[in-house]
Every structure is written in C-alpha cells, then in structure tokens.
Coordinates of C-alpha atoms and ligand atoms in Angstrom, one line a residue:
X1 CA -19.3 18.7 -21.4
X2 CA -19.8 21.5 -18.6
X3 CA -17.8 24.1 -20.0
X4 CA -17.6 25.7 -16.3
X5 CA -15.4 22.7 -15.1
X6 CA -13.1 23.6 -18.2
X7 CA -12.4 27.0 -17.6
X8 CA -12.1 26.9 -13.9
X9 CA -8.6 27.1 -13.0
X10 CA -6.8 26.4 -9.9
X11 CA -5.5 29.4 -8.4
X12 CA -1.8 29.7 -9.1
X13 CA -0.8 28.7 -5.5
X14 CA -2.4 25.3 -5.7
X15 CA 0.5 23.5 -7.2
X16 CA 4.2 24.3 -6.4
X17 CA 6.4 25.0 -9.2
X18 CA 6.7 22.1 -11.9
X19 CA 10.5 21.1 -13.0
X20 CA 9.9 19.0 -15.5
X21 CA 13.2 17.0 -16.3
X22 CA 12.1 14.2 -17.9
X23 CA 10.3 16.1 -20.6
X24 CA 13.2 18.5 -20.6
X25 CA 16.3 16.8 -20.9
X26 CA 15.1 13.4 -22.4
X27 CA 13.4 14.2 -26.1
X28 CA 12.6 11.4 -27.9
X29 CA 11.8 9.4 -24.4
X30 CA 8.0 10.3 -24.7
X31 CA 5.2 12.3 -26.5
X32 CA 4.0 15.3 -25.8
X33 CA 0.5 15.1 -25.5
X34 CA -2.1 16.1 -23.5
X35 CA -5.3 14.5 -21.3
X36 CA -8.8 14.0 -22.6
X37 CA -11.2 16.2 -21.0
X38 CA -14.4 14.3 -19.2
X39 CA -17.9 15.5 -18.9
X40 CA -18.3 16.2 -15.1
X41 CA -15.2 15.9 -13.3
X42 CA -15.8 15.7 -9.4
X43 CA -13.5 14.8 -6.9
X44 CA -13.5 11.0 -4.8
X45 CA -10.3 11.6 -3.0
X46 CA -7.7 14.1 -2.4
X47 CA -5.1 12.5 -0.4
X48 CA -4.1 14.9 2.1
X49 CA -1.0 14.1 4.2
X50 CA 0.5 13.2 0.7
X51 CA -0.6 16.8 -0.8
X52 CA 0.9 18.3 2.6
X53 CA 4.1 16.5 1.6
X54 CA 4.0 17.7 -1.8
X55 CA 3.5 21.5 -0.6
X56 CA 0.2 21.5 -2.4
X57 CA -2.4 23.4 -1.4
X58 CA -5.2 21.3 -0.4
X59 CA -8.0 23.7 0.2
X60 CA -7.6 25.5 -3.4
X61 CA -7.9 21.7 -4.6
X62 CA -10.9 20.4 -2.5
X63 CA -13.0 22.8 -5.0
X64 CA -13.9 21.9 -8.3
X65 CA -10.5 23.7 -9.3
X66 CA -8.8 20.3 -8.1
X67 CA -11.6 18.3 -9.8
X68 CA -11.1 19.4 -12.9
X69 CA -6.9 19.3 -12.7
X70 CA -7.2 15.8 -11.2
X71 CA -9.6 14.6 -14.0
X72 CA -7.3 16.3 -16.6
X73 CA -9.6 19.1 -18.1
X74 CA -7.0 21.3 -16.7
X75 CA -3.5 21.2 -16.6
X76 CA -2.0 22.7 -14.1
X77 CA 0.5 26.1 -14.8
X78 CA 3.7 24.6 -15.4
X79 CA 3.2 21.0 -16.3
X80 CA 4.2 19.4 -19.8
X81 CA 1.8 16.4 -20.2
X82 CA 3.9 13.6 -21.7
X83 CA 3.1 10.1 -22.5
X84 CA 6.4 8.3 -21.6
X85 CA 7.9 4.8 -24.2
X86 CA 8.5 1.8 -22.7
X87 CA 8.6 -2.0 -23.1
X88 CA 8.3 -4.6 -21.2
X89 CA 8.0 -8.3 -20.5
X90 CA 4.5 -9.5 -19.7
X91 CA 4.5 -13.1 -18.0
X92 CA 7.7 -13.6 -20.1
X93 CA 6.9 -12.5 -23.2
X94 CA 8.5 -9.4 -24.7
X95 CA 6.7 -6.5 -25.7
X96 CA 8.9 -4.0 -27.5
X97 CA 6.4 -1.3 -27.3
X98 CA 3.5 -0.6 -24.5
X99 CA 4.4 3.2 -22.9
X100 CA 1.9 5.2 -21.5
X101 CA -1.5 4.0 -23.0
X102 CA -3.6 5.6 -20.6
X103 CA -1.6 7.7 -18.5
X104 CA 0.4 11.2 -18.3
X105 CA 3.1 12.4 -16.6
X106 CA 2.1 15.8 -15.8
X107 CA 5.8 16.8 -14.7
X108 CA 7.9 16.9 -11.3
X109 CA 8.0 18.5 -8.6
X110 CA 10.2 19.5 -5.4
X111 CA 8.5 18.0 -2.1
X112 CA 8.8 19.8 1.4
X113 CA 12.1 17.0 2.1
X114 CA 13.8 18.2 -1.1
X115 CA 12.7 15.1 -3.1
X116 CA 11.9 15.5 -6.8
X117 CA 8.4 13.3 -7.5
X118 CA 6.2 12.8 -10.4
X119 CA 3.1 13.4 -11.0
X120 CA 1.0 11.2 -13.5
X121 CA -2.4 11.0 -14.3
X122 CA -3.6 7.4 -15.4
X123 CA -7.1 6.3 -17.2
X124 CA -6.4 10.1 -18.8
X125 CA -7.6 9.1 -22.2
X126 CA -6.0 7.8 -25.2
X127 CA -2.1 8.5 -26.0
X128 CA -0.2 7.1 -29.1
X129 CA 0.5 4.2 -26.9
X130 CA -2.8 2.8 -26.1
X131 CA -2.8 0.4 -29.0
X132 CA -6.5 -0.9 -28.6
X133 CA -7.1 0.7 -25.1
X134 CA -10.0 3.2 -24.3
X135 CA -6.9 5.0 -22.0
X136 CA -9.9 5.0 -19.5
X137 CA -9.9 3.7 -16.3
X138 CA -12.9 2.6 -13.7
X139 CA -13.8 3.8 -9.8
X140 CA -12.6 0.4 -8.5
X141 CA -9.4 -0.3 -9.7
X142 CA -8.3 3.5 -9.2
X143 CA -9.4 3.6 -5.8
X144 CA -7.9 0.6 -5.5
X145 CA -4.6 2.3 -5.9
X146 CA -5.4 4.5 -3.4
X147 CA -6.1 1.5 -0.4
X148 CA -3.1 -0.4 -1.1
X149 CA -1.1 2.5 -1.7
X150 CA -1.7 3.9 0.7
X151 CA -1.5 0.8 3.4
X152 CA 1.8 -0.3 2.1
X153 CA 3.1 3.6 2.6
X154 CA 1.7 2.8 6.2
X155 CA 3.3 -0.3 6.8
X156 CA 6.7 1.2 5.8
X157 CA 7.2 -0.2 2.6
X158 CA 8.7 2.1 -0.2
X159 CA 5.5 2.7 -2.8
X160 CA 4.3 5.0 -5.3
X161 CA 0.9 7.0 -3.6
X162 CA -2.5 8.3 -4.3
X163 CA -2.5 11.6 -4.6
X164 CA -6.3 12.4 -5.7
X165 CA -9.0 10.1 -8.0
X166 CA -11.5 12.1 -9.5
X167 CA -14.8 10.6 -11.1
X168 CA -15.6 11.2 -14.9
X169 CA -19.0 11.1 -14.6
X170 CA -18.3 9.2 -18.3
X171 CA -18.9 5.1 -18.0
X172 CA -16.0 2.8 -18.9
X173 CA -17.0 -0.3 -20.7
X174 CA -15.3 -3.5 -19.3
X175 CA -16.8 -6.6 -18.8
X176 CA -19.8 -4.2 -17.8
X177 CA -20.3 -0.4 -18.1
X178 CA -18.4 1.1 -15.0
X179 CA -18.0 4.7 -13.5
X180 CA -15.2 6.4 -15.2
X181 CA -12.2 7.8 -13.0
X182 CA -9.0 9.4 -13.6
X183 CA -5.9 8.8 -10.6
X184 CA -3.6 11.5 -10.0
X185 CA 0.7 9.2 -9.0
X186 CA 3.1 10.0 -7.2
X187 CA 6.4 8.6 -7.7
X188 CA 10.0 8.7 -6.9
X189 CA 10.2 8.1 -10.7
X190 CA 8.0 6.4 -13.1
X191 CA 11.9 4.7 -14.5
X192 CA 10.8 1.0 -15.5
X193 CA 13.0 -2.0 -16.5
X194 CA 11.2 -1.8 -19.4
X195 CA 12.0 2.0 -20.0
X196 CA 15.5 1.0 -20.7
X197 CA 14.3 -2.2 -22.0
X198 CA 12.6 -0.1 -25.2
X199 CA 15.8 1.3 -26.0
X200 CA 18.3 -1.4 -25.7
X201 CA 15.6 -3.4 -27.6
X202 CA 15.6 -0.9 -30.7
X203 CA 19.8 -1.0 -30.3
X204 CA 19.7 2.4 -29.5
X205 CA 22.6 2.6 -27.3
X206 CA 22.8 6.3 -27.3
X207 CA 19.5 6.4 -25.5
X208 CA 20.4 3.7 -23.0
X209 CA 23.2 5.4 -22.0
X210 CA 21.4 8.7 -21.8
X211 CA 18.6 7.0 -19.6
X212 CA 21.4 5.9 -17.7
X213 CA 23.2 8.9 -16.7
X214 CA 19.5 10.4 -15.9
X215 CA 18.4 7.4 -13.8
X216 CA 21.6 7.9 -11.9
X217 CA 21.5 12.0 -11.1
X218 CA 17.7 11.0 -10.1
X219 CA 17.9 7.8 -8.0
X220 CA 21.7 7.4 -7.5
X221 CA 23.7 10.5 -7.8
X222 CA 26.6 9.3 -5.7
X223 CA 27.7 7.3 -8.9
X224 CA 27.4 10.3 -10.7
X225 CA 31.5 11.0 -11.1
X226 CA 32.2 7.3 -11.9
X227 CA 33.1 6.1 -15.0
X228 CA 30.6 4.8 -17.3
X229 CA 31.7 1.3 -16.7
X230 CA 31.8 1.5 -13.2
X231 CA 28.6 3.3 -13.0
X232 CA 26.3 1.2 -15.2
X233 CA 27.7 -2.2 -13.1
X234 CA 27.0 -0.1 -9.5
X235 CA 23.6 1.2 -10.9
X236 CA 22.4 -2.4 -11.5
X237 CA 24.0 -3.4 -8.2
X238 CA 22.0 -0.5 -6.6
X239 CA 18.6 -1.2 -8.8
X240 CA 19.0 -4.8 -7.2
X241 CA 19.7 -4.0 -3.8
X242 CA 16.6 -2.1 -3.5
X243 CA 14.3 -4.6 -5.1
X244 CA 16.1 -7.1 -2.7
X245 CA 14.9 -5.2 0.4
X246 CA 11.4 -4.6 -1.5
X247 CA 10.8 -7.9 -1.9
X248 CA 11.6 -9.0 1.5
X249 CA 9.2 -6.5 2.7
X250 CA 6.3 -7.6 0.2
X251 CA 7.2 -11.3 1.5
X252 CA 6.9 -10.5 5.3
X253 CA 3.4 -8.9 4.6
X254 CA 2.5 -11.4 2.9
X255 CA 1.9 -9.0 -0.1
X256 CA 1.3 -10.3 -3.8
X257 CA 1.5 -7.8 -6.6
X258 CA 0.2 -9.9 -9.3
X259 CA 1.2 -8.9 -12.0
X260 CA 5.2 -8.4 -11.7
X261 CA 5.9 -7.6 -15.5
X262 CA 9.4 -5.7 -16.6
X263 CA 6.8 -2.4 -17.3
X264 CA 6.0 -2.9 -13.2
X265 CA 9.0 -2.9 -11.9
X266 CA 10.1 0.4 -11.2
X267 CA 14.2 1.4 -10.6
X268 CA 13.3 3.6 -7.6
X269 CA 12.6 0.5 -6.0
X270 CA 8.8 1.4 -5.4
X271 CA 6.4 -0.8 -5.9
X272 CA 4.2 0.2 -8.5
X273 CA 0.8 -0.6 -10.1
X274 CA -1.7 -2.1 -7.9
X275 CA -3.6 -4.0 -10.6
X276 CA -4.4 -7.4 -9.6
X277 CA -2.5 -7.6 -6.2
X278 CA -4.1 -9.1 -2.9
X279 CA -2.4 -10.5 0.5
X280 CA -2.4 -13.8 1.4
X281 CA -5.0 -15.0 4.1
X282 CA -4.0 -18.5 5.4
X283 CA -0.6 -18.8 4.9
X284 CA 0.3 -21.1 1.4
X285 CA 3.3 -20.1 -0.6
X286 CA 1.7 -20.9 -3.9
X287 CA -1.0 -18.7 -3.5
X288 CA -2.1 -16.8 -7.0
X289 CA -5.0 -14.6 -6.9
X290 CA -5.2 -13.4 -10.3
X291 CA -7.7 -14.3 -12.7
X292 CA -5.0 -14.5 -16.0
X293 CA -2.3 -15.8 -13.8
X294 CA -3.0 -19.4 -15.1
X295 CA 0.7 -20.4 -14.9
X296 CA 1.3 -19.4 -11.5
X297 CA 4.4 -17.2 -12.6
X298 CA 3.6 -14.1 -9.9
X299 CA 3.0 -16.8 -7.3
X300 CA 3.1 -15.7 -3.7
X301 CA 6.7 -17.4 -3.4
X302 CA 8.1 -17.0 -6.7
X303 CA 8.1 -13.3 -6.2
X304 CA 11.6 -13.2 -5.6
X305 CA 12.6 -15.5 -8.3
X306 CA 10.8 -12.9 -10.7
X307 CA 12.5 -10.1 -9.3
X308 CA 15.7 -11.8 -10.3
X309 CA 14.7 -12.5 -13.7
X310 CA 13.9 -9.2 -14.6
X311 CA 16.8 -7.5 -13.0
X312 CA 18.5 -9.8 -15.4
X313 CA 16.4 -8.3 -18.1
X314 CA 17.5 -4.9 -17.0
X315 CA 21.7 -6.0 -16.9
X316 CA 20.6 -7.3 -20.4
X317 CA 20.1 -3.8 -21.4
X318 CA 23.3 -2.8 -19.8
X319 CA 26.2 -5.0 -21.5
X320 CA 27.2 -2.0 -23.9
X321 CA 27.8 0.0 -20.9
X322 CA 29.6 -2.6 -18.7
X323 CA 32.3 -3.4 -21.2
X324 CA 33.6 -2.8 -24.6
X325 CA 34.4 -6.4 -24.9
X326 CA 30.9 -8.4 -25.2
X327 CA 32.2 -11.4 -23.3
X328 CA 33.5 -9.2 -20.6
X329 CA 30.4 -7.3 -20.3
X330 CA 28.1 -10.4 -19.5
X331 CA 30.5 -11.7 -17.2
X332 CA 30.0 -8.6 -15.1
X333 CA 26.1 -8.4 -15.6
X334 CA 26.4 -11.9 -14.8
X335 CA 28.2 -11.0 -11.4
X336 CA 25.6 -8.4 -10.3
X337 CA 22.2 -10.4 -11.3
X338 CA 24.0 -14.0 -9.9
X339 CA 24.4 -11.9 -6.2
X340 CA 20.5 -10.9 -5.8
X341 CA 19.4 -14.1 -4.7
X342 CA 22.4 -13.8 -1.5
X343 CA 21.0 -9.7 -1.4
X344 CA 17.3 -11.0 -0.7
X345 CA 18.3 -13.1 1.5
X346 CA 20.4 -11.2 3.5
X347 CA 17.2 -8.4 3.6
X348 CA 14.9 -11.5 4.0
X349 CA 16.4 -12.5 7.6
X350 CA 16.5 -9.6 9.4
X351 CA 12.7 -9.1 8.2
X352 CA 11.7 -12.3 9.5
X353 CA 13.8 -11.4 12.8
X354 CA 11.8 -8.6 13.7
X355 CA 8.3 -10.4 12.5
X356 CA 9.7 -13.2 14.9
X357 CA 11.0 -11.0 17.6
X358 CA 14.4 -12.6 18.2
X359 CA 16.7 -10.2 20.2
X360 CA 19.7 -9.2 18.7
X361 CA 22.2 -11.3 21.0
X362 CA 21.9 -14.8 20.1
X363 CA 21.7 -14.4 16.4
X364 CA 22.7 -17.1 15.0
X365 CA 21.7 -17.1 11.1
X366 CA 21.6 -20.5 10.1
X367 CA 19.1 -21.3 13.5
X368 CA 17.0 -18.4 12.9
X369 CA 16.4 -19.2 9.2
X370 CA 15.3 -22.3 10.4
X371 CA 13.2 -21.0 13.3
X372 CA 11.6 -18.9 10.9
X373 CA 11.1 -21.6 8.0
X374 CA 9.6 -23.7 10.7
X375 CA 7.1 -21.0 11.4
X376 CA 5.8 -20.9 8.0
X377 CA 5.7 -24.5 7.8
X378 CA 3.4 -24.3 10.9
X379 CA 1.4 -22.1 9.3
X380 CA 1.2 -23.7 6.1
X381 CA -0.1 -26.9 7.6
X382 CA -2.8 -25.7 10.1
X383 CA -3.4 -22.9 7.3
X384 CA -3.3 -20.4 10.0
X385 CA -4.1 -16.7 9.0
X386 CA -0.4 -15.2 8.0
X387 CA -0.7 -11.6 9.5
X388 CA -3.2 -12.6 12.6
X389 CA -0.7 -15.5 13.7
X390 CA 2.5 -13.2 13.6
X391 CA 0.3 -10.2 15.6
X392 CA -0.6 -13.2 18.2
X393 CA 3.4 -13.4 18.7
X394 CA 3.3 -10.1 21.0
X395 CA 1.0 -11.5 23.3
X396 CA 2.7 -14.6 23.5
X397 CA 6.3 -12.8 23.7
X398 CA 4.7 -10.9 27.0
X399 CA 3.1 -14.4 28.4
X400 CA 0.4 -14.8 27.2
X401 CA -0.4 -17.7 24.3
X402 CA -3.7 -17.4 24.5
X403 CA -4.8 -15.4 21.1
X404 CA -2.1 -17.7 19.3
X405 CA -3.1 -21.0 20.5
X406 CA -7.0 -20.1 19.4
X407 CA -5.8 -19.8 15.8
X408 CA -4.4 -23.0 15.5
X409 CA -7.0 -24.2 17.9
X410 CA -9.7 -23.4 14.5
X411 CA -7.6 -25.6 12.4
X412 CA -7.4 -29.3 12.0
X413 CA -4.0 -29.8 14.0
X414 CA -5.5 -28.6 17.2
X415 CA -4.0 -25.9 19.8
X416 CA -1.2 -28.4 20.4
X417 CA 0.0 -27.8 16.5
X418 CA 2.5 -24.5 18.0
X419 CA 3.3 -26.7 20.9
X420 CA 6.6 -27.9 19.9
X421 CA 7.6 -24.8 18.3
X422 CA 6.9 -22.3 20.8
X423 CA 9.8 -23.4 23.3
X424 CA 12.3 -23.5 20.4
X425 CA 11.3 -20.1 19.6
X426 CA 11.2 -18.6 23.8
X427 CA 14.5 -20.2 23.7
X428 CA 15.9 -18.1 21.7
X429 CA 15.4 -14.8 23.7
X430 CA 12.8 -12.6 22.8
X431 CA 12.5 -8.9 21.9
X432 CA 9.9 -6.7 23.9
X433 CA 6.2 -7.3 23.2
X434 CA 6.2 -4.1 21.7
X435 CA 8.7 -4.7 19.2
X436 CA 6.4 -7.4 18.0
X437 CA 3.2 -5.4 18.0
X438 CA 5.3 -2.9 15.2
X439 CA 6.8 -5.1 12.7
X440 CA 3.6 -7.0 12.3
X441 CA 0.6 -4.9 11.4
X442 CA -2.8 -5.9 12.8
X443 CA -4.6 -4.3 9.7
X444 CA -3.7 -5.0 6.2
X445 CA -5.8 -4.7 2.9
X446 CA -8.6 -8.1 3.6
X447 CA -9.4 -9.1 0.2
X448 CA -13.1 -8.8 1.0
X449 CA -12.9 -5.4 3.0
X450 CA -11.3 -4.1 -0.2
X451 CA -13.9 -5.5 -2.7
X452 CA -16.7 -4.5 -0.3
X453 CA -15.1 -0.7 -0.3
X454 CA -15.0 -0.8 -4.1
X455 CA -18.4 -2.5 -4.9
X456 CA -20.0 0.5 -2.8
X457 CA -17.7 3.0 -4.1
X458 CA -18.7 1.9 -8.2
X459 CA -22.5 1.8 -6.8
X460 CA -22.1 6.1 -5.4
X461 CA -21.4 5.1 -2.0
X462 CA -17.7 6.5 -0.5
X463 CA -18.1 5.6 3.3
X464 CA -17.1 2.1 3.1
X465 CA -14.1 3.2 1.0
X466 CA -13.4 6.2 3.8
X467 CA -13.5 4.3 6.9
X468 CA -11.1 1.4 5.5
X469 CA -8.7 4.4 4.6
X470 CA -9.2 5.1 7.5
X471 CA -8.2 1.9 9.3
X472 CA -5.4 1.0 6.9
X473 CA -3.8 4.4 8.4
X474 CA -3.3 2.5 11.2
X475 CA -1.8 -0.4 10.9
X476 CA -0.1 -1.6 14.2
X477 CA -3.2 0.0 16.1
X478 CA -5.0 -2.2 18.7
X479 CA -7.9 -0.1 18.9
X480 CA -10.9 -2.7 19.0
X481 CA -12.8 -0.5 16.7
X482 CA -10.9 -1.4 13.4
X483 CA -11.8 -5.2 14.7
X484 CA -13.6 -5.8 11.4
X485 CA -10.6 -5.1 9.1
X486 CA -8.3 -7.1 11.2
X487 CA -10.5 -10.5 10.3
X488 CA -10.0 -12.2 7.7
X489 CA -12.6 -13.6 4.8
X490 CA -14.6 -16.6 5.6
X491 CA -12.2 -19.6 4.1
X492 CA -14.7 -20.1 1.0
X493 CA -14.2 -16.6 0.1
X494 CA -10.7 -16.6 0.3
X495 CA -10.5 -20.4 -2.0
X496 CA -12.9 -18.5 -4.8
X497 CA -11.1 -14.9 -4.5
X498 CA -10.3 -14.0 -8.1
X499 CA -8.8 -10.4 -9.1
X500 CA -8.6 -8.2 -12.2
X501 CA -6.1 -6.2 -13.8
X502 CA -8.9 -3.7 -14.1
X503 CA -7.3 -2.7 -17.9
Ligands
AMP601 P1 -0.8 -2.3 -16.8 O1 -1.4 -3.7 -16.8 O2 -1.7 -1.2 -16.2 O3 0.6 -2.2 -16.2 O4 -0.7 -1.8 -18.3 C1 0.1 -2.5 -19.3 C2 0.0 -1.7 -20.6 O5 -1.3 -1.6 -21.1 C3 0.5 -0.3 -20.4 O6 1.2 0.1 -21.6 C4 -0.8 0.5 -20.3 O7 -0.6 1.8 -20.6 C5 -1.7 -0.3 -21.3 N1 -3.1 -0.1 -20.9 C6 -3.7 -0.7 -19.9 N2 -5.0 -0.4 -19.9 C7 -5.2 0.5 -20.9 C8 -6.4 1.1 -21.4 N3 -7.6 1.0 -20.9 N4 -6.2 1.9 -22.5 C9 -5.0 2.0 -23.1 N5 -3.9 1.4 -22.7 C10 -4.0 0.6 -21.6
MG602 MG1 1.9 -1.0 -15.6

C-alpha cells in the first residue's frame, strides 16, 4: 500500500458537515465499522453537478484527497462508517439476514435544497454482513451505476446517483480477475423493505416501530403527529404511492431493473441498485435480460406485479402497528396493498398520455387506455424499437410520418402496419410536437453502448465511458451528434444480450 494515499487528507472544506442520524439515533440498526483501505486509490469519476448539489467541494476532491476518501482509505471528518442490517426476499425466497456486505454508509448530509442524503460507499471491503462475499466490487458494474444512474436522474425519474467511483488498483476475482473499484451513493435514504423486514422477522416489534417513526420524520414527516395506527396505515399508503408512480415511470421507459428483491426496493421511492438492469429494445413485454433470472419473475411486465408483492411484504411487517387486534390489522394492510394495483394504474395513464401526446380535452380514460394498449400491441407485433417508435411520434404529431413509418417499414408487417392506428390516434387531438419530443427521450442506456463503455473502461480506457455520460445528459436532445447512442443493437445482439449482477 502507498502510505502517501493514506495519510493525505481532504482539506476540511471538501465535505459539508456530516449529521449522521441513522448511526445516531438507531443503535442496534447497524455496525460500526469501517472501510478496507486499497493499494492505489485513483479516481474514475467524480460526478460533478451531483457534488455541486451536495455543496461539496469538487476541486479539493479532483486530487488524490478525493481518491483516497472515495476509495475508503480515508474517511472523511465527520462520518461514522456503518454497515446497516437488513433482510430481504430474493426471487421470493426469504433471507432473514443479508445487510451491508460490501458497503458503508459513511453518514448524511444537508444538500444546498435542504434535503438530508446519504452517502455510502459500496465494494468497500468486507463487513460482518458479507457472509462469503470479498465486499469488493469491479470497474464495470460500478460504473455501471454511474450510466444508468445518472440517465434515469436525466430522464426525471426519482434514483439514487453516482457520486464518485474510484479504482483500487487491487483485482477482483469473478468469473475472471477484474479491476477493483469502490462507488461513492447517494440516496434519499438507503430504508429498504427489507430493513423493516429484519426486524419484524426477528419479532422485534420495538425496532419496527422505531424504524417507523424514523422512516416517517425522514421521508414523511407530515404523518409525524398522527397516531401510531394511523401513521403506520398512511406510511404504507405513502411507501406505495411512490413505487406506483416509480413504476409507471420505469414502464414508460421501458426500464428493467432486474433484480427487484425486498433488499432493492427502497421506501424513498428511488430506484436503487443497478445490478443486472437493461431497457428493452424491440418492444416485448416478457423481456428478461438477466442471466439468473431463469423464472422470468423481474420480467419487463411483471414489474408492477412485483412491486405489489413486496409492498405486501412491507404491510406484513406493519400489522402490530395497524392494530392491536390481529384480524383488524390485516384487514387494514390488506386495504392499502389491495389499492396499488388501482394507484399504478392511475400513474400508468397519464404517463402513457404524455408518451402518446393526447391533449388534455378529450380525455376519456377508458379510450386512451385502449389507444395506448393498442400502441404496444403494434409494437409488439412488428417488434418495433420501444423508445425510437415513441420519439418518431413528434414528427408525426407536427405532419410528418415519415421517421415512424420507416420503423415499421424494417419489420415484417410493412409501413402499412401503423396505418390503421395512426388516424385513431390524430383523432384524438394531439399535444404540441414539442410536448412529444420531452416525455420521450431520444437517448437511453443501449445495451451495447453500455457494455462497449464498460468493456473499455475494465481494459484502462475512460473515453467511451465519458462521451456516453455525456450523451445520456441529454436525453430529449436532437443533436445529430449523439446519433450513435440513439440506435439500437443489431437484433442478434439484443436476442443473445445476457446481464450480471456483477456480485
Ligand atoms: P445486491 O445483489 O448487490 O443487492 O446484494 C445482495 C446482498 O449480497 C447484499 O447483502 C450485499 O451486501 C451482498 N453482496 C453482494 N456482493 C457482495 C460481495 N462481493 N461481498 C459481500 N457481500 C456482497
Ligand atoms: Mg442490493
């Protein structure tokens, strides 16, 4: 180990001042514990908009100061390193213990808005959680994180971010031996289903209700006067509600996490760990991209289906807090979880309205649902491109059809496949071209622009990496220049695309 890159601290105006809460007032809810220093910590990307955000100070940081807090051999003044419990549900099986294996939460801070975030290190080195895990983590998957993070915060969808991935310079030993890297999170909160699940799993009602009144002052502090009752019934409500509207987002962009376990579902309503996610190409709702997925379970359209299952989980952990009287307390858990599917809906339609471009008079939600089901049966059965036939809709709101009819025109229906559908959908009166063009992006994360990015990123080489940053920045952007990360993959790579939960 370079001892330099141990002792050199960031100067004290780097970070703002930590308030650590969660270490604070919730003993007992983690470890203590601190990161594993690496041998030559150097930094791969310091994100910064996000660090602006944060009040940071980016230019102490660009140094090897912020490579060695990034890559854990320093912890910055005012952080208390913990390695937060929690359980979890993995493709439906319970886990009562998996917590923070490879990751830290350094502690929380303020942000310029007045919003408490977290901080968290992950592939920090072991913790008593990692079980058989190295706590390590590769190049790839961590800057990974940082592309899709940072695309969906782009595209408007609530997500934890990138804040800064430094390299090792230690090799990780997967199915080969990869570059090391450690990823500095930011979150709303790093709350999980499966934080409360660990509790309410051990009977340890205390704690549940302890998480609860936390969750609540941190995520819902409107509820904070209520009764207990009342609260834990309009917490879940509220929990729901969010991961309603998340998943109606994910489902308009064609977004797939992957890997939707109790552990990854977070109660800020963030969507959180980009392991083996990927967006859909040509539009098929049963698409699965990940490599241990075999079942299908975190299926492109049973997304929703799982969110509903595991806010179940979470009322589950609930019932002593809805009502002294068991009976009673599952009937109103059952009342919460049985509305979601209504909820998603209800954040489904007017997502599909603006990807669609109906105008506000003449809605009409029974039609629209159907215009909009009729789309993506289109779609499904030309196998048209999901995002590129949506961005064709602006065009062909302002006239022209031209860009649309050419990607049905590639598939075995012909141009003439939109033909009957098109005058249903004019009929129905149309927003501005404009309003199209910014509720459906031009350039998402391609499956093979991403891999290509990571395959030169693990080889030493950042500027692939940079200049899809770059372009995911701007997502609704015409600009012909980011034409090569608006196409998508040859067909044949897109039918063999397999991804990893890079553990
Ligand atoms: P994830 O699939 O990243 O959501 O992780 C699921 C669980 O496995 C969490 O408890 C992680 O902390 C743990 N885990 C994943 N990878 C490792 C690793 N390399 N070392 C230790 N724990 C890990
Ligand atoms: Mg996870």
């Amino acid at each position: 180990m370079n001892p330099e890159t141990v002792t050199s601290a960031p100067p004290a105006c780097a970070f703002p001042r930590f308030d650590n809460t969660y270490a604070r007032e919730l003993p007992g809810f983690s470890v203590p514990w601190q990161p594993v220093p690496v041998a030559a910590p150097r930094l791969l990307v310091l994100n910064e908009p996000l660090a602006a955000e944060l009040g940071l100070d980016a230019a102490a940081l660009r140094g090897p100061a912020g490579a060695a807090v990034f890559a854990g051999n320093q912890v910055p003044e005012g952080a208390e390193p913990v390695a937060q419990a929690y359980a979890g549900h993995q493709f439906g099986g319970f886990s009562p213990q998996l917590g923070d294996g490879r990751a830290l939460l350094l502690g929380e801070v303020i942000d310029r808005a007045g919003r408490r975030r977290d901080i968290a290190l992950k592939g920090s080195g072991r913790t008593p959680f990692s079980r058989g895990g190295d706590g390590r983590a590769a190049v790839g998957p961590m800057l990974r994180e940082v592309l899709v993070g940072e695309a969906m915060h782009a595209l408007g969808v609530p997500t934890t971010r990138a804040l800064a991935v430094a390299a090792t310079g230690e090799w990780v030993l997967r199915d080969e031996r990869l570059p090391g890297a450690v990823l500095a999170r930011v979150a709303a909160s790093h709350l999980r289903v499966g934080t409360f699940q660990f509790f309410a799993a051990r009977g340890d009602t205390a704690r549940v209700r302890q998480l609860l009144a936390y969750a609540v002052a941190r995520h819902d502090p409107d509820l904070a006067a209520l009764p207990e009752d009342q609260q834990a019934r309009r917490f879940l409500e509220r929990v729901a509600r969010r991961q309603a509207a998340l998943l109606a987002q994910w489902m308009g962009l064609g977004f797939i996490h992957g890997v939707m376990n109790t552990d990854n579902m977070t109660i800020s309503g963030e969507t959180i760990d980009y392991g083996p996610c990927a967006f859909m190409e040509a539009y098929d709702p049963g698409t699965v991209f990940s490599s241990i997925d075999h079942q299908g379970r975190y299926a492109y359209a049973n997304q929703p289906a799982i969110a509903h299952w595991n806010l179940a989980r979470l009322a589950e952990t609930l019932l002593p807090l809805l009502h002294a009287d068991a009976d009673a307390a599952v009937a109103e858990a059952t009342a919460v979880v049985d509305a979601f599917p209504g909820w998603y809906q209800a954040e489904w339609l007017p997502v599909w309205r603006a990807k669609l471009g109906l105008a506000e008079d003449g809605a009409q939600d029974q039609g629209d649902i159907r215009l909009a089901e009729a789309w993506l049966r289109l779609l499904q059965e030309h196998a048209v491109d999901f995002t590129q036939a949506a961005r064709a809709l602006a065009p062909a709101a302002a006239g022209d059809e031209a860009p649309l009819r050419a990607l049905f025109a590639a598939s075995d229906g012909g141009p003439a496949g939109i033909d009957a559908w098109l005058p249903r959908w004019r009929a129905r009166g149309l927003r501005e071209a404009a309003a199209l063009r910014a509720a459906n992006p031009r350039v998402i994360p391609r499956n093979h622009r991403v891999e290509e990015a990571l395959a030169a990123a693990t080889a030493g080489d950042l500027a692939p990496f940079e200049a899809l940053l770059a372009a995911l920045r701007r997502p609704f952007d015409d600009d012909p220049a980011l034409d090569r990360y608006a196409e998508p993959a040859p067909a044949a790579v897109t039918a063999a695309y397999q991804t990893f939960c890079g553990t």
